[in-house]
């Protein structure tokens, strides 16, 4: 089932979400929610979706970054962004336990602020501990675009959005991003728009 994605201004996007217990994770209700969130993320389409974005203040997110989402990028852009396909997985009660300095800046968007994009600095590497949909514990070390997605989704679970970290002068409509900026190096965009 496709769920409604709430937009900026919905209070739930600004509230810290609560963790789930192992019993709750295995409940029919949460298993159904996970399936619906996967359907909703794919339908949007997006590479991640957090429960607050569908109006539920729970520490749950789904992530999937399939290879065919990267077809518009040339090999150099893929390498710069550290793009690698990420299979579908579920993130419950995640914690970032280690991160590198927030350095690389790339354009980021959000399904809850649809139609816009801005440059956002993010850590190149993060270590995350979380539970999966079976309440099994995991620890992953991620880098590049996957690390960026993890930071974006985990932000949602703490009531934070990319606009809290963005380089505000680079905020633009997706339409204008595609029209004017998509093939221009980040450093030049920052120089022309100002930081
Ligand atoms: Zn988002």
PDB file of C-alpha atoms in Angstrom, residues 3-195:
ATOM      1  CA  UNK A   3       1.303   5.789   2.125  1.00  0.00           C
ATOM      2  CA  UNK A   4       0.964   9.560   2.091  1.00  0.00           C
ATOM      3  CA  UNK A   5       4.298  11.344   2.506  1.00  0.00           C
ATOM      4  CA  UNK A   6       3.937  14.409   4.728  1.00  0.00           C
ATOM      5  CA  UNK A   7       5.568  17.696   3.727  1.00  0.00           C
ATOM      6  CA  UNK A   8       7.587  20.351   5.533  1.00  0.00           C
ATOM      7  CA  UNK A   9       5.434  21.975   8.209  1.00  0.00           C
ATOM      8  CA  UNK A  10       4.026  18.681   9.517  1.00  0.00           C
ATOM      9  CA  UNK A  11       5.045  18.731  13.188  1.00  0.00           C
ATOM     10  CA  UNK A  12       5.949  15.018  13.175  1.00  0.00           C
ATOM     11  CA  UNK A  13       8.973  15.856  10.968  1.00  0.00           C
ATOM     12  CA  UNK A  14      10.382  17.957  13.824  1.00  0.00           C
ATOM     13  CA  UNK A  15       9.754  15.529  16.696  1.00  0.00           C
ATOM     14  CA  UNK A  16      12.324  13.007  17.972  1.00  0.00           C
ATOM     15  CA  UNK A  17      10.951   9.555  17.099  1.00  0.00           C
ATOM     16  CA  UNK A  18      10.715   6.810  19.715  1.00  0.00           C
ATOM     17  CA  UNK A  19      12.615   3.514  19.505  1.00  0.00           C
ATOM     18  CA  UNK A  20      10.813   0.209  18.869  1.00  0.00           C
ATOM     19  CA  UNK A  21      11.007  -2.813  21.181  1.00  0.00           C
ATOM     20  CA  UNK A  22      11.979  -6.217  19.700  1.00  0.00           C
ATOM     21  CA  UNK A  23       8.394  -7.395  20.338  1.00  0.00           C
ATOM     22  CA  UNK A  24       6.961  -4.436  18.448  1.00  0.00           C
ATOM     23  CA  UNK A  25       9.373  -5.004  15.548  1.00  0.00           C
ATOM     24  CA  UNK A  26       8.054  -8.532  15.101  1.00  0.00           C
ATOM     25  CA  UNK A  27       4.417  -7.483  15.367  1.00  0.00           C
ATOM     26  CA  UNK A  28       2.161  -7.779  12.345  1.00  0.00           C
ATOM     27  CA  UNK A  29       1.494  -4.064  12.504  1.00  0.00           C
ATOM     28  CA  UNK A  30       5.156  -3.051  12.158  1.00  0.00           C
ATOM     29  CA  UNK A  31       5.874  -5.751   9.552  1.00  0.00           C
ATOM     30  CA  UNK A  32       2.997  -4.357   7.502  1.00  0.00           C
ATOM     31  CA  UNK A  33       4.264  -0.806   7.982  1.00  0.00           C
ATOM     32  CA  UNK A  34       7.739  -1.849   6.743  1.00  0.00           C
ATOM     33  CA  UNK A  35       6.215  -3.400   3.606  1.00  0.00           C
ATOM     34  CA  UNK A  36       4.117  -0.269   2.989  1.00  0.00           C
ATOM     35  CA  UNK A  37       7.123   2.011   3.516  1.00  0.00           C
ATOM     36  CA  UNK A  38       9.109  -0.007   0.942  1.00  0.00           C
ATOM     37  CA  UNK A  39       6.237   0.302  -1.558  1.00  0.00           C
ATOM     38  CA  UNK A  40       5.983   4.046  -0.844  1.00  0.00           C
ATOM     39  CA  UNK A  41       9.741   4.637  -1.225  1.00  0.00           C
ATOM     40  CA  UNK A  42       9.819   2.802  -4.573  1.00  0.00           C
ATOM     41  CA  UNK A  43       6.724   4.566  -5.826  1.00  0.00           C
ATOM     42  CA  UNK A  44       8.041   8.062  -4.945  1.00  0.00           C
ATOM     43  CA  UNK A  45      10.778   7.135  -6.043  1.00  0.00           C
ATOM     44  CA  UNK A  46      13.396   7.756  -3.367  1.00  0.00           C
ATOM     45  CA  UNK A  47      16.496   6.090  -1.910  1.00  0.00           C
ATOM     46  CA  UNK A  48      15.249   6.266   1.672  1.00  0.00           C
ATOM     47  CA  UNK A  49      12.094   6.842   3.680  1.00  0.00           C
ATOM     48  CA  UNK A  50      11.761   7.369   7.430  1.00  0.00           C
ATOM     49  CA  UNK A  51       8.616   6.635   9.467  1.00  0.00           C
ATOM     50  CA  UNK A  52       8.089  10.312  10.461  1.00  0.00           C
ATOM     51  CA  UNK A  53       7.696  11.036   6.732  1.00  0.00           C
ATOM     52  CA  UNK A  54       4.562   8.894   6.723  1.00  0.00           C
ATOM     53  CA  UNK A  55       3.336  10.544   9.909  1.00  0.00           C
ATOM     54  CA  UNK A  56       4.623   8.028  12.475  1.00  0.00           C
ATOM     55  CA  UNK A  57       7.106   9.085  15.145  1.00  0.00           C
ATOM     56  CA  UNK A  58       8.995   5.764  15.218  1.00  0.00           C
ATOM     57  CA  UNK A  59      12.724   5.036  14.799  1.00  0.00           C
ATOM     58  CA  UNK A  60      12.293   3.116  11.572  1.00  0.00           C
ATOM     59  CA  UNK A  61      13.557   3.789   8.049  1.00  0.00           C
ATOM     60  CA  UNK A  62      13.963   1.880   4.798  1.00  0.00           C
ATOM     61  CA  UNK A  63      16.826   2.380   2.349  1.00  0.00           C
ATOM     62  CA  UNK A  64      17.406   1.162  -1.201  1.00  0.00           C
ATOM     63  CA  UNK A  65      19.672   2.677  -3.836  1.00  0.00           C
ATOM     64  CA  UNK A  66      19.495   0.448  -6.922  1.00  0.00           C
ATOM     65  CA  UNK A  67      21.953   0.751  -9.779  1.00  0.00           C
ATOM     66  CA  UNK A  68      19.410   2.052 -12.303  1.00  0.00           C
ATOM     67  CA  UNK A  69      18.878   5.228 -10.205  1.00  0.00           C
ATOM     68  CA  UNK A  70      22.393   6.325 -11.201  1.00  0.00           C
ATOM     69  CA  UNK A  71      22.040   6.188 -14.957  1.00  0.00           C
ATOM     70  CA  UNK A  72      21.974   9.988 -15.351  1.00  0.00           C
ATOM     71  CA  UNK A  73      25.396  10.396 -13.761  1.00  0.00           C
ATOM     72  CA  UNK A  74      28.608  10.095 -15.769  1.00  0.00           C
ATOM     73  CA  UNK A  75      31.460   7.881 -14.470  1.00  0.00           C
ATOM     74  CA  UNK A  76      33.306  10.865 -12.963  1.00  0.00           C
ATOM     75  CA  UNK A  77      30.215  12.043 -11.071  1.00  0.00           C
ATOM     76  CA  UNK A  78      29.593   8.501  -9.830  1.00  0.00           C
ATOM     77  CA  UNK A  79      33.163   8.276  -8.526  1.00  0.00           C
ATOM     78  CA  UNK A  80      33.067  11.738  -6.867  1.00  0.00           C
ATOM     79  CA  UNK A  81      29.853  10.952  -5.048  1.00  0.00           C
ATOM     80  CA  UNK A  82      31.006   7.482  -4.036  1.00  0.00           C
ATOM     81  CA  UNK A  83      27.918   5.876  -5.559  1.00  0.00           C
ATOM     82  CA  UNK A  84      27.496   2.159  -5.107  1.00  0.00           C
ATOM     83  CA  UNK A  85      24.197   0.276  -5.314  1.00  0.00           C
ATOM     84  CA  UNK A  86      22.642  -0.434  -1.911  1.00  0.00           C
ATOM     85  CA  UNK A  87      20.164  -3.335  -1.607  1.00  0.00           C
ATOM     86  CA  UNK A  88      16.870  -2.820   0.203  1.00  0.00           C
ATOM     87  CA  UNK A  89      17.264  -2.875   3.954  1.00  0.00           C
ATOM     88  CA  UNK A  90      15.474  -1.796   7.095  1.00  0.00           C
ATOM     89  CA  UNK A  91      16.978   0.417   9.772  1.00  0.00           C
ATOM     90  CA  UNK A  92      15.454   0.322  13.257  1.00  0.00           C
ATOM     91  CA  UNK A  93      16.691   2.291  16.305  1.00  0.00           C
ATOM     92  CA  UNK A  94      19.869   3.293  14.427  1.00  0.00           C
ATOM     93  CA  UNK A  95      22.755   5.096  16.124  1.00  0.00           C
ATOM     94  CA  UNK A  96      25.732   6.733  14.463  1.00  0.00           C
ATOM     95  CA  UNK A  97      28.612   5.592  16.682  1.00  0.00           C
ATOM     96  CA  UNK A  98      31.480   7.077  14.636  1.00  0.00           C
ATOM     97  CA  UNK A  99      31.744   9.596  11.808  1.00  0.00           C
ATOM     98  CA  UNK A 100      34.382  11.475   9.867  1.00  0.00           C
ATOM     99  CA  UNK A 101      34.385  15.274   9.516  1.00  0.00           C
ATOM    100  CA  UNK A 102      31.402  16.537   7.473  1.00  0.00           C
ATOM    101  CA  UNK A 103      33.283  17.456   4.339  1.00  0.00           C
ATOM    102  CA  UNK A 104      32.028  16.519   0.901  1.00  0.00           C
ATOM    103  CA  UNK A 105      29.114  18.649  -0.312  1.00  0.00           C
ATOM    104  CA  UNK A 106      26.583  17.411  -2.845  1.00  0.00           C
ATOM    105  CA  UNK A 107      23.032  18.200  -3.821  1.00  0.00           C
ATOM    106  CA  UNK A 108      20.489  16.447  -1.660  1.00  0.00           C
ATOM    107  CA  UNK A 109      16.713  16.372  -1.783  1.00  0.00           C
ATOM    108  CA  UNK A 110      13.960  15.095   0.466  1.00  0.00           C
ATOM    109  CA  UNK A 111      10.575  13.531  -0.305  1.00  0.00           C
ATOM    110  CA  UNK A 112       9.132  15.728   2.476  1.00  0.00           C
ATOM    111  CA  UNK A 113      10.360  18.922   0.794  1.00  0.00           C
ATOM    112  CA  UNK A 114       9.587  17.858  -2.704  1.00  0.00           C
ATOM    113  CA  UNK A 115      10.774  19.785  -5.723  1.00  0.00           C
ATOM    114  CA  UNK A 116      13.841  21.351  -4.071  1.00  0.00           C
ATOM    115  CA  UNK A 117      17.509  20.572  -3.675  1.00  0.00           C
ATOM    116  CA  UNK A 118      20.561  22.139  -1.986  1.00  0.00           C
ATOM    117  CA  UNK A 119      24.214  21.448  -1.287  1.00  0.00           C
ATOM    118  CA  UNK A 120      24.655  19.660   2.034  1.00  0.00           C
ATOM    119  CA  UNK A 121      27.951  18.763   3.713  1.00  0.00           C
ATOM    120  CA  UNK A 122      27.984  15.212   5.103  1.00  0.00           C
ATOM    121  CA  UNK A 123      30.547  12.890   6.645  1.00  0.00           C
ATOM    122  CA  UNK A 124      32.256  10.702   4.078  1.00  0.00           C
ATOM    123  CA  UNK A 125      32.238   7.746   6.498  1.00  0.00           C
ATOM    124  CA  UNK A 126      29.889   6.670   9.268  1.00  0.00           C
ATOM    125  CA  UNK A 127      29.595   3.646  11.523  1.00  0.00           C
ATOM    126  CA  UNK A 128      25.992   2.785  12.367  1.00  0.00           C
ATOM    127  CA  UNK A 129      24.482   0.279  14.784  1.00  0.00           C
ATOM    128  CA  UNK A 130      20.872  -0.729  14.200  1.00  0.00           C
ATOM    129  CA  UNK A 131      18.320  -3.522  14.313  1.00  0.00           C
ATOM    130  CA  UNK A 132      16.836  -5.117  11.212  1.00  0.00           C
ATOM    131  CA  UNK A 133      13.228  -6.216  10.636  1.00  0.00           C
ATOM    132  CA  UNK A 134      13.903  -9.417  12.634  1.00  0.00           C
ATOM    133  CA  UNK A 135      15.269  -7.350  15.570  1.00  0.00           C
ATOM    134  CA  UNK A 136      18.763  -8.685  14.831  1.00  0.00           C
ATOM    135  CA  UNK A 137      21.658  -6.359  15.663  1.00  0.00           C
ATOM    136  CA  UNK A 138      23.967  -5.013  12.955  1.00  0.00           C
ATOM    137  CA  UNK A 139      26.967  -2.719  12.780  1.00  0.00           C
ATOM    138  CA  UNK A 140      27.967  -1.297   9.416  1.00  0.00           C
ATOM    139  CA  UNK A 141      30.706   0.981   8.204  1.00  0.00           C
ATOM    140  CA  UNK A 142      29.438   2.962   5.245  1.00  0.00           C
ATOM    141  CA  UNK A 143      31.025   5.540   3.003  1.00  0.00           C
ATOM    142  CA  UNK A 144      30.211   7.805   0.093  1.00  0.00           C
ATOM    143  CA  UNK A 145      26.610   8.135  -1.029  1.00  0.00           C
ATOM    144  CA  UNK A 146      25.411   5.327   1.225  1.00  0.00           C
ATOM    145  CA  UNK A 147      26.873   7.162   4.234  1.00  0.00           C
ATOM    146  CA  UNK A 148      25.001  10.288   3.063  1.00  0.00           C
ATOM    147  CA  UNK A 149      21.689   8.407   2.817  1.00  0.00           C
ATOM    148  CA  UNK A 150      22.185   6.961   6.304  1.00  0.00           C
ATOM    149  CA  UNK A 151      22.873  10.413   7.765  1.00  0.00           C
ATOM    150  CA  UNK A 152      19.813  11.866   6.002  1.00  0.00           C
ATOM    151  CA  UNK A 153      17.465   9.109   7.224  1.00  0.00           C
ATOM    152  CA  UNK A 154      18.844   9.035  10.774  1.00  0.00           C
ATOM    153  CA  UNK A 155      18.416  12.830  10.900  1.00  0.00           C
ATOM    154  CA  UNK A 156      14.702  12.299  10.187  1.00  0.00           C
ATOM    155  CA  UNK A 157      14.445  10.074  13.282  1.00  0.00           C
ATOM    156  CA  UNK A 158      15.720  12.948  15.441  1.00  0.00           C
ATOM    157  CA  UNK A 159      13.464  15.630  13.968  1.00  0.00           C
ATOM    158  CA  UNK A 160      16.204  17.055  11.742  1.00  0.00           C
ATOM    159  CA  UNK A 161      16.082  17.793   8.017  1.00  0.00           C
ATOM    160  CA  UNK A 162      18.749  18.479   5.403  1.00  0.00           C
ATOM    161  CA  UNK A 163      17.726  22.134   5.336  1.00  0.00           C
ATOM    162  CA  UNK A 164      19.191  22.411   8.871  1.00  0.00           C
ATOM    163  CA  UNK A 165      22.671  21.686   7.461  1.00  0.00           C
ATOM    164  CA  UNK A 166      22.427  22.951   3.883  1.00  0.00           C
ATOM    165  CA  UNK A 167      24.415  25.742   2.302  1.00  0.00           C
ATOM    166  CA  UNK A 168      21.326  27.947   2.170  1.00  0.00           C
ATOM    167  CA  UNK A 169      22.359  30.026  -0.838  1.00  0.00           C
ATOM    168  CA  UNK A 170      22.408  26.887  -2.997  1.00  0.00           C
ATOM    169  CA  UNK A 171      18.751  25.970  -2.327  1.00  0.00           C
ATOM    170  CA  UNK A 172      16.958  25.711  -5.673  1.00  0.00           C
ATOM    171  CA  UNK A 173      14.083  24.026  -7.433  1.00  0.00           C
ATOM    172  CA  UNK A 174      14.874  20.614  -8.888  1.00  0.00           C
ATOM    173  CA  UNK A 175      13.784  21.993 -12.239  1.00  0.00           C
ATOM    174  CA  UNK A 176      16.444  24.707 -12.142  1.00  0.00           C
ATOM    175  CA  UNK A 177      19.026  22.291 -10.784  1.00  0.00           C
ATOM    176  CA  UNK A 178      18.502  20.113 -13.846  1.00  0.00           C
ATOM    177  CA  UNK A 179      18.322  23.093 -16.186  1.00  0.00           C
ATOM    178  CA  UNK A 180      21.370  25.050 -15.046  1.00  0.00           C
ATOM    179  CA  UNK A 181      23.608  23.246 -12.564  1.00  0.00           C
ATOM    180  CA  UNK A 182      23.613  19.470 -12.807  1.00  0.00           C
ATOM    181  CA  UNK A 183      26.828  19.202 -14.857  1.00  0.00           C
ATOM    182  CA  UNK A 184      28.755  21.983 -13.090  1.00  0.00           C
ATOM    183  CA  UNK A 185      31.366  21.085 -10.444  1.00  0.00           C
ATOM    184  CA  UNK A 186      30.288  21.737  -6.857  1.00  0.00           C
ATOM    185  CA  UNK A 187      33.181  24.149  -6.195  1.00  0.00           C
ATOM    186  CA  UNK A 188      32.093  26.334  -9.114  1.00  0.00           C
ATOM    187  CA  UNK A 189      28.445  26.300  -8.000  1.00  0.00           C
ATOM    188  CA  UNK A 190      29.553  27.431  -4.531  1.00  0.00           C
ATOM    189  CA  UNK A 191      31.688  30.195  -6.056  1.00  0.00           C
ATOM    190  CA  UNK A 192      28.876  31.454  -8.287  1.00  0.00           C
ATOM    191  CA  UNK A 193      26.050  31.290  -5.749  1.00  0.00           C
ATOM    192  CA  UNK A 194      28.107  32.251  -2.718  1.00  0.00           C
ATOM    193  CA  UNK A 195      28.291  30.178   0.450  1.00  0.00           C
TER     194      UNK A 195
END
